[in-house]
Structures are given as structure tokens and as C-alpha cells.
């Protein structure tokens, strides 16, 4: 399913925005370009006469014909513009970085899930055919166990004053390294130099240490005598080189070097490089097309807001290391006044960067994975797993033996019965990694999910709906609907208090009266 009409607006038509304008126009979907400079708009409209020009972002938001917005404005404006676009019902593509604040990043992801809007971050390398091929080789084990990764992104210019070289050059490399390793770093150490301006860093070298033992370094500079964009991945079987400045046929090389030990001395055996053939495609066009595909299918983008948040966390840690001139640890949980007043049983495992609200209780043998967010006054039962980047609203109760996987969002006061199941990949295979195909689940305020029920990914459960024990839910559920069976079917309506409503939509226990609306029931 494709977007086949002009529904996209591009906000910001400067250094990079003009490339988005060109690609969305060539894909026949560009509706409006938005810029504060009227002369710029006039010049673009000469080149693209079928496109509307606006100097007001609010007018773009108010236009019902515009379904998606690509934002290519300065990074400091991203959070506010993304938030406004989501609230206006628009799908959003935002150039890197997602925003500047981790708190804002978490809020933007939660907002996108709540409003069921696509949120995609422009980490361009994940749409480069060579990077995708390299990822395939790594996942198949062609390189063996990954030991070391380094990336050089060097050039003379483009010099900036609104951000340093770390934020300008490194996001793409951080994104690729996190994707290849499949984990967040344990510690980060960054060093830099300010040569042209005392407050703007022109070169940085960053070392990332991962829990698996992998190490990676990123060298970025806009004060370099020549352009170099290389990524080297060292495995114990082969080594790979991605050279983005080389001719297309030489961009990806595999070196089957080996190291033997003789008399307790390592001996290197060099081998000729093998060229890996990759079909040529323009990464930016592929990225824009992917955004359109996600808009049409509602699939999670390859570089969604959660991926953007992970990169943002690393960049902020790099910046902290630069400023403090010391190593920064990801493993130490950052407690604040908001996160101290909760209880966790001694057997519970709480990973790094987990937010836990006041008066929440976490019981025996439960595991909260990195970067999840738990609201206030929640009760997390025994043997519960909360996946990375999951958001649990205030007042939720998750009973024993429940796994809440990445991609699931629970709004406030959701009840998850014992051993109920969430899925996040529609057609999983053990031998094929499909984490880029996650389909989200949104469980709205007050919903109840009975014991042993199964919720298939890619759907939402309405406010105060009631899912019976052992039901298998395969499609969206209206507000207050009562569902049972396999596959689940609606057998009535449920009150806020949990009782089944009578034929007049009145609760015989609490007396509340309801009326039918488009999304289900509402009180009358």
C-alpha cells in the first residue's frame, strides 16, 4: 500500500531540507513547503510550481490535506514542532536528533503512541543499502563474534555555530553502532578540541564500552584535510569495511584475515579483500519512501522515535563526558527526587536508566530492562519482565508471570491478569531477527485483561474495555467492550466498575448510564 497523492509538508528548506523537498516532490507526494523566509519560498515555488508555500507552521498544522510533516529545522526547535505536529494528527519525520532533552524524547514517544501517529527520525545510514547488507552479514554470523567497531567521519566543513561536531556528525555513527551491537553502552568516554571557537567543539573522539565486551570508537571532525567516511567492524572470523567515499562497487569489503597463536605469540595472516555486491539505491530517497510506506501501513519505522531516543541518550552521555572530562557510566541508576520513593524486592533486577514513580512496588524475581518507564503507584507482581522503552502509566497492576515487551504502552490504571501475553512481532522466526518489524500495542486507560489472555500486536484496547480470561484478541477493541473466546468476540459492554451492562447500557451495581459513540461507549 503506497501514498499516492500530495499529503506531505516539509518544514525547513535549508542545507538539508532542500534535499527532502526534492525527494518528496520526485515521489509525487509533496503538498507544501514551509519556511520563515519568504524569498526562499518564492524561489522554491518557481522550481516546484505545483507545491504550496507557507511561512507559518501553524497553517501547515491546520491543513487537513497534509497527513505527514518532515521537519528539517534547527535541533533546538524539534521537540516543540514534533509535539505540535503529533497533537495536530500528523505523522512526523524529523531530522536527527529527535530533540535535545531525554525527558522530551520520552514524552514525544509516549505522545506518538497515545495518538497512534508515526514518529520517525532521520538516521540516514539505516536506509543505505550497504549498511543494511552489513547488518545482514553481522546477524548471520558471517563476521563471527564482533570484537571492535570504529567509525571515522571527517571533512573540512560544513562549520556550524548552532551545534558542535559531535551533535552534527556523530548521530549517524552512534545509530549504526547501536544497531549492529544490539545493546546500549556500559560506559562512555569522549574527548574533544575547541579550535575555532572556545565554546564549540570541532573534533571529538568517543569510546563506547558495551556489556558484551565490544568496544567502539567514533572520530568526527570538520577540521580535516580530506573527506573520509569509514566504518570498520572487526569480528573473530572476518573484518568488514564500509567506505562511503569509495565507488559503489567498492563500498563494502570483507577481509578474511585470521590470527593464529604460535608459542603463545599471536601471528596475523592477511588475506585479500572480497567485494560484496550491493544493489545501488539513493539512501535519502529510500528513507523518504520508507516514511510513506509506514504512513500507509502503520508499521513502526526502522528508525522510530524509540531508536532516536536511544541515540539521544548516548549523545547526551558523550556531551556530559566532554564537559566533565571523565568517563560516564550508563550502568549506575540515576535516582532523583521523583524516583526514590518506591519499593523493590531484593530479588528484583532493575537495569540502567529506568524511571520508577513514587509508591510503586516491584515484587520477587521481576526484571525491569533498560530505559523503561513505570508510573506512580503501580504494582508489578512476581516474575514480571518489563522490556526496554516500555511505558507503564500510573496506577497499573501487572500480575504474576507477565512479560510486557518493547512496543507495548499501558495508559493509566490498566490491569494485566496472571500469565496474560503480549506479542510484538506478528510472524516471528527464531532464525530471523525481526525487531525492526515491531508492531505496537496500546492499552488505554482503565482496561482489564484477564488471566492467560493473549493480545496480538498491532492493535489497541479501548478505555475500560474488559478482556475475558484466555481470550485471544486480534483486532482493535472499542471503549468499554466486553470480549471473550478464541478468537475474541464481543459479547456485551462493561462498566467502569467492571460489571457487565444491561441491554439499556446501565450498570446494575453502580447505576452509571452509557451511550454508544464511534469509539465505543461513553457516560451519559
XYZ file of N, CA and C in Angstrom, residues 87 292 514:
9
model
N 0.074 16.341 17.979
C -1.211 16.761 18.537
C -2.175 17.218 17.443
N 6.785 7.088 3.858
C 5.489 6.986 3.196
C 4.874 5.599 3.390
N -24.735 4.717 30.044
C -23.810 4.926 28.925
C -24.577 5.114 27.632
